[in-house]
């Protein structure tokens, strides 16, 4: 009589409208998939009993949830695929969802046909001629996707809106360069602080008046085929360090992606 040997078993509005809204508000583990190995040892008890014993001794692995497929990311050449909204910085510690950024909302996609209104909203203080040039730069870049998300600090003294526009890779560098020149050379702004770790980012502040309880700042930078813009409004003195820190984190996210 032959003996069965053990077998292993392996288991495997514009700026002013936004300022007005702010004043009103101011006043009033990665998927863990466990793997293990089990070994059933069968005695020489006959074919039928051996089969039953093997079934009873082998642990049944619990069903696992399949890993989500990657739907967005950054290519080696710096261009992005997937929805631009996937690249917006998640609400960080110390912040909560902010108010609507004009008619864009506070966490929404921006369709290509809203490119001009978006530029007008974010850069409402530009003179008409500068506004035309700024909008023309985005038009020339053939924007194909965009998104906006807003953040408010816990104290309610700072609102920050981040807008990201994705352009045609073949036109993005020229388009965003033209856009930045218009903003930088406009007399509507004064030069703002640097963004740590991102020397090419540009921050500008509007002309302010003595006694104004609010201040604002706008920063922009190009990352691959995207133009990122942060628009912040807060009580005087404006916490520019908080704004540039958050914007820097957004730029890092655009460079490396969120892996979603």
GROMACS .gro file of C-alpha atoms in nm:
model
  260
    1UNK     CA    1   0.000   0.000   0.000
    2UNK     CA    2   0.146   0.329  -0.110
    3UNK     CA    3   0.173   0.625   0.123
    4UNK     CA    4   0.066   0.978   0.018
    5UNK     CA    5   0.344   1.232   0.063
    6UNK     CA    6   0.272   1.586   0.191
    7UNK     CA    7   0.211   1.845  -0.081
    8UNK     CA    8   0.257   2.222  -0.026
    9UNK     CA    9  -0.042   2.447  -0.106
   10UNK     CA   10   0.059   2.821  -0.178
   11UNK     CA   11  -0.191   3.108  -0.147
   12UNK     CA   12  -0.107   3.459  -0.315
   13UNK     CA   13  -1.679   8.753  -1.015
   14UNK     CA   14  -1.429   8.890  -1.033
   15UNK     CA   15  -1.175   8.971  -0.762
   16UNK     CA   16  -1.400   9.219  -0.593
   17UNK     CA   17  -1.692   8.980  -0.571
   18UNK     CA   18  -1.464   8.727  -0.410
   19UNK     CA   19  -1.332   8.987  -0.165
   20UNK     CA   20  -1.691   9.076  -0.080
   21UNK     CA   21  -1.777   8.713  -0.010
   22UNK     CA   22  -1.469   8.682   0.207
   23UNK     CA   23  -1.558   8.994   0.410
   24UNK     CA   24  -1.908   8.859   0.469
   25UNK     CA   25  -1.773   8.528   0.588
   26UNK     CA   26  -1.505   8.700   0.795
   27UNK     CA   27  -1.749   8.907   0.988
   28UNK     CA   28  -2.050   8.695   1.064
   29UNK     CA   29  -0.212   5.284   0.354
   30UNK     CA   30  -0.194   5.172   0.047
   31UNK     CA   31  -0.424   4.877  -0.009
   32UNK     CA   32  -0.283   4.600   0.212
   33UNK     CA   33  -0.310   4.261   0.044
   34UNK     CA   34  -0.195   3.986   0.281
   35UNK     CA   35  -0.022   3.682   0.139
   36UNK     CA   36   0.056   3.361   0.322
   37UNK     CA   37   0.155   3.001   0.268
   38UNK     CA   38  -0.021   2.699   0.412
   39UNK     CA   39   0.089   2.338   0.405
   40UNK     CA   40  -0.156   2.049   0.443
   41UNK     CA   41  -0.016   1.724   0.575
   42UNK     CA   42  -0.212   1.414   0.480
   43UNK     CA   43  -0.181   1.073   0.638
   44UNK     CA   44  -0.222   0.752   0.448
   45UNK     CA   45  -0.592   0.715   0.526
   46UNK     CA   46  -0.728   0.622   0.190
   47UNK     CA   47  -0.812   0.830  -0.117
   48UNK     CA   48  -1.157   0.961  -0.012
   49UNK     CA   49  -1.058   1.051   0.345
   50UNK     CA   50  -0.733   1.201   0.225
   51UNK     CA   51  -0.924   1.434  -0.007
   52UNK     CA   52  -1.162   1.541   0.273
   53UNK     CA   53  -0.873   1.597   0.513
   54UNK     CA   54  -0.687   1.808   0.260
   55UNK     CA   55  -0.992   2.027   0.205
   56UNK     CA   56  -1.046   2.072   0.576
   57UNK     CA   57  -0.683   2.146   0.661
   58UNK     CA   58  -0.614   2.410   0.396
   59UNK     CA   59  -0.717   2.761   0.514
   60UNK     CA   60  -0.934   2.953   0.270
   61UNK     CA   61  -0.785   3.293   0.192
   62UNK     CA   62  -1.033   3.580   0.235
   63UNK     CA   63  -1.136   3.760  -0.086
   64UNK     CA   64  -0.920   4.059  -0.166
   65UNK     CA   65  -1.014   4.388  -0.325
   66UNK     CA   66  -0.830   4.444  -0.653
   67UNK     CA   67  -0.592   4.738  -0.658
   68UNK     CA   68  -0.743   5.041  -0.832
   69UNK     CA   69  -0.609   5.105  -1.178
   70UNK     CA   70  -0.400   5.417  -1.227
   71UNK     CA   71  -0.614   5.676  -1.404
   72UNK     CA   72  -0.387   5.981  -1.388
   73UNK     CA   73  -0.020   6.051  -1.372
   74UNK     CA   74   0.283   6.234  -1.507
   75UNK     CA   75   0.470   6.111  -1.812
   76UNK     CA   76   0.851   6.119  -1.833
   77UNK     CA   77   0.833   6.434  -2.047
   78UNK     CA   78   0.638   6.617  -1.774
   79UNK     CA   79   0.299   6.610  -1.944
   80UNK     CA   80  -0.009   6.489  -1.758
   81UNK     CA   81  -0.275   6.231  -1.836
   82UNK     CA   82  -0.609   6.180  -1.670
   83UNK     CA   83  -0.831   6.448  -1.521
   84UNK     CA   84  -0.657   6.766  -1.407
   85UNK     CA   85  -0.880   6.754  -1.099
   86UNK     CA   86  -0.682   6.448  -0.985
   87UNK     CA   87  -0.375   6.670  -0.946
   88UNK     CA   88  -0.529   6.928  -0.714
   89UNK     CA   89  -0.374   6.932  -0.369
   90UNK     CA   90  -0.595   6.753  -0.113
   91UNK     CA   91  -0.718   6.968   0.175
   92UNK     CA   92  -0.412   6.987   0.404
   93UNK     CA   93  -0.405   6.992   0.783
   94UNK     CA   94  -0.508   7.329   0.919
   95UNK     CA   95  -0.746   7.397   0.631
   96UNK     CA   96  -1.103   7.320   0.535
   97UNK     CA   97  -1.293   7.356   0.205
   98UNK     CA   98  -1.315   7.723   0.114
   99UNK     CA   99  -1.588   7.934  -0.048
  100UNK     CA  100  -1.670   7.934  -0.418
  101UNK     CA  101  -1.418   8.095  -0.648
  102UNK     CA  102  -1.670   8.313  -0.826
  103UNK     CA  103  -1.891   8.103  -1.049
  104UNK     CA  104  -1.632   7.826  -1.071
  105UNK     CA  105  -1.729   7.663  -0.741
  106UNK     CA  106  -1.498   7.541  -0.468
  107UNK     CA  107  -1.405   7.196  -0.603
  108UNK     CA  108  -1.489   7.153  -0.968
  109UNK     CA  109  -1.367   7.087  -1.319
  110UNK     CA  110  -1.335   7.378  -1.563
  111UNK     CA  111  -1.436   7.300  -1.922
  112UNK     CA  112  -1.234   7.446  -2.212
  113UNK     CA  113  -1.509   7.693  -2.307
  114UNK     CA  114  -1.467   7.862  -1.967
  115UNK     CA  115  -1.102   7.960  -2.024
  116UNK     CA  116  -1.170   8.331  -2.089
  117UNK     CA  117  -1.412   8.378  -1.796
  118UNK     CA  118  -1.164   8.201  -1.570
  119UNK     CA  119  -0.878   8.435  -1.664
  120UNK     CA  120  -1.109   8.733  -1.621
  121UNK     CA  121  -1.207   8.613  -1.274
  122UNK     CA  122  -0.855   8.541  -1.154
  123UNK     CA  123  -0.697   8.855  -1.298
  124UNK     CA  124  -0.985   9.101  -1.277
  125UNK     CA  125  -0.758   9.394  -1.190
  126UNK     CA  126  -0.570   9.377  -1.520
  127UNK     CA  127  -0.627   9.673  -1.756
  128UNK     CA  128  -0.840   9.583  -2.061
  129UNK     CA  129  -0.544   9.559  -2.298
  130UNK     CA  130  -0.352   9.332  -2.061
  131UNK     CA  131  -0.662   9.120  -2.006
  132UNK     CA  132  -0.700   9.072  -2.381
  133UNK     CA  133  -0.338   8.960  -2.408
  134UNK     CA  134  -0.367   8.726  -2.111
  135UNK     CA  135  -0.681   8.562  -2.248
  136UNK     CA  136  -0.520   8.539  -2.589
  137UNK     CA  137  -0.223   8.353  -2.442
  138UNK     CA  138  -0.450   8.085  -2.297
  139UNK     CA  139  -0.649   8.068  -2.620
  140UNK     CA  140  -0.325   8.010  -2.813
  141UNK     CA  141  -0.238   7.734  -2.570
  142UNK     CA  142  -0.558   7.543  -2.655
  143UNK     CA  143  -0.667   7.470  -2.299
  144UNK     CA  144  -0.829   7.126  -2.291
  145UNK     CA  145  -0.897   7.069  -1.921
  146UNK     CA  146  -0.897   7.258  -1.595
  147UNK     CA  147  -0.998   7.240  -1.231
  148UNK     CA  148  -1.030   7.458  -0.922
  149UNK     CA  149  -1.025   7.385  -0.548
  150UNK     CA  150  -1.048   7.632  -0.261
  151UNK     CA  151  -0.910   7.617   0.092
  152UNK     CA  152  -0.978   7.822   0.406
  153UNK     CA  153  -0.761   7.822   0.715
  154UNK     CA  154  -0.922   7.715   1.040
  155UNK     CA  155  -0.918   8.071   1.176
  156UNK     CA  156  -1.122   8.192   0.878
  157UNK     CA  157  -0.870   8.467   0.802
  158UNK     CA  158  -0.734   8.330   0.473
  159UNK     CA  159  -0.900   8.198   0.159
  160UNK     CA  160  -0.686   8.030  -0.107
  161UNK     CA  161  -0.807   7.912  -0.448
  162UNK     CA  162  -0.589   7.691  -0.667
  163UNK     CA  163  -0.668   7.670  -1.037
  164UNK     CA  164  -0.487   7.441  -1.282
  165UNK     CA  165  -0.529   7.467  -1.659
  166UNK     CA  166  -0.387   7.201  -1.892
  167UNK     CA  167  -0.276   7.319  -2.236
  168UNK     CA  168  -0.166   7.156  -2.559
  169UNK     CA  169   0.190   7.033  -2.489
  170UNK     CA  170   0.308   7.169  -2.823
  171UNK     CA  171   0.190   7.519  -2.731
  172UNK     CA  172   0.206   7.525  -2.352
  173UNK     CA  173   0.557   7.664  -2.303
  174UNK     CA  174   0.506   7.959  -2.539
  175UNK     CA  175   0.154   8.021  -2.415
  176UNK     CA  176   0.234   8.020  -2.045
  177UNK     CA  177   0.548   8.226  -2.103
  178UNK     CA  178   0.341   8.492  -2.277
  179UNK     CA  179   0.083   8.482  -2.000
  180UNK     CA  180   0.345   8.530  -1.729
  181UNK     CA  181   0.504   8.824  -1.915
  182UNK     CA  182   0.168   9.000  -1.933
  183UNK     CA  183   0.113   8.962  -1.559
  184UNK     CA  184   0.469   9.051  -1.462
  185UNK     CA  185   0.480   9.367  -1.673
  186UNK     CA  186   0.135   9.493  -1.581
  187UNK     CA  187   0.119   9.806  -1.367
  188UNK     CA  188  -0.177   9.654  -1.184
  189UNK     CA  189   0.060   9.452  -0.966
  190UNK     CA  190   0.368   9.480  -0.750
  191UNK     CA  191   0.618   9.198  -0.712
  192UNK     CA  192   0.543   8.946  -0.440
  193UNK     CA  193   0.752   8.690  -0.249
  194UNK     CA  194   0.930   8.384  -0.385
  195UNK     CA  195   0.785   8.034  -0.366
  196UNK     CA  196   1.036   7.816  -0.176
  197UNK     CA  197   1.178   7.545  -0.397
  198UNK     CA  198   1.022   7.690  -0.711
  199UNK     CA  199   1.233   7.984  -0.833
  200UNK     CA  200   1.042   8.012  -1.161
  201UNK     CA  201   0.708   8.076  -0.989
  202UNK     CA  202   0.581   8.434  -1.000
  203UNK     CA  203   0.384   8.601  -0.720
  204UNK     CA  204   0.227   8.946  -0.751
  205UNK     CA  205   0.023   9.164  -0.520
  206UNK     CA  206  -0.227   9.433  -0.615
  207UNK     CA  207  -0.190   9.796  -0.518
  208UNK     CA  208  -0.340   9.842  -0.172
  209UNK     CA  209  -0.472  10.142   0.018
  210UNK     CA  210  -0.405  10.243   0.376
  211UNK     CA  211  -0.678  10.118   0.605
  212UNK     CA  212  -0.790   9.836   0.377
  213UNK     CA  213  -0.869   9.540   0.607
  214UNK     CA  214  -0.795   9.285   0.335
  215UNK     CA  215  -0.504   9.206   0.107
  216UNK     CA  216  -0.461   8.955  -0.174
  217UNK     CA  217  -0.189   8.780  -0.371
  218UNK     CA  218  -0.177   8.582  -0.694
  219UNK     CA  219   0.096   8.335  -0.790
  220UNK     CA  220   0.143   8.137  -1.109
  221UNK     CA  221   0.383   7.878  -1.242
  222UNK     CA  222   0.420   7.639  -1.532
  223UNK     CA  223   0.459   7.266  -1.468
  224UNK     CA  224   0.490   7.062  -1.788
  225UNK     CA  225   0.176   7.124  -1.990
  226UNK     CA  226  -0.012   7.289  -1.700
  227UNK     CA  227  -0.047   7.646  -1.576
  228UNK     CA  228  -0.110   7.661  -1.202
  229UNK     CA  229  -0.254   7.974  -1.041
  230UNK     CA  230  -0.316   8.048  -0.675
  231UNK     CA  231  -0.540   8.336  -0.574
  232UNK     CA  232  -0.541   8.426  -0.204
  233UNK     CA  233  -0.742   8.679  -0.003
  234UNK     CA  234  -0.695   8.740   0.367
  235UNK     CA  235  -0.693   8.984   0.652
  236UNK     CA  236  -0.408   9.234   0.679
  237UNK     CA  237  -0.128   9.146   0.721
  238UNK     CA  238  -0.172   8.875   0.459
  239UNK     CA  239  -0.004   8.547   0.554
  240UNK     CA  240   0.205   8.524   0.237
  241UNK     CA  241   0.419   8.246   0.384
  242UNK     CA  242   0.115   8.022   0.421
  243UNK     CA  243   0.012   8.099   0.062
  244UNK     CA  244   0.352   8.027  -0.093
  245UNK     CA  245   0.392   7.710   0.116
  246UNK     CA  246   0.056   7.575  -0.003
  247UNK     CA  247   0.130   7.674  -0.362
  248UNK     CA  248   0.468   7.503  -0.346
  249UNK     CA  249   0.299   7.182  -0.234
  250UNK     CA  250   0.059   7.212  -0.525
  251UNK     CA  251   0.347   7.249  -0.770
  252UNK     CA  252   0.518   6.945  -0.619
  253UNK     CA  253   0.196   6.749  -0.671
  254UNK     CA  254   0.183   6.854  -1.036
  255UNK     CA  255   0.541   6.738  -1.082
  256UNK     CA  256   0.501   6.401  -0.914
  257UNK     CA  257   0.129   6.329  -0.923
  258UNK     CA  258  -0.085   6.168  -0.656
  259UNK     CA  259  -0.066   5.815  -0.796
  260UNK     CA  260  -0.443   5.785  -0.837
   0.00000   0.00000   0.00000
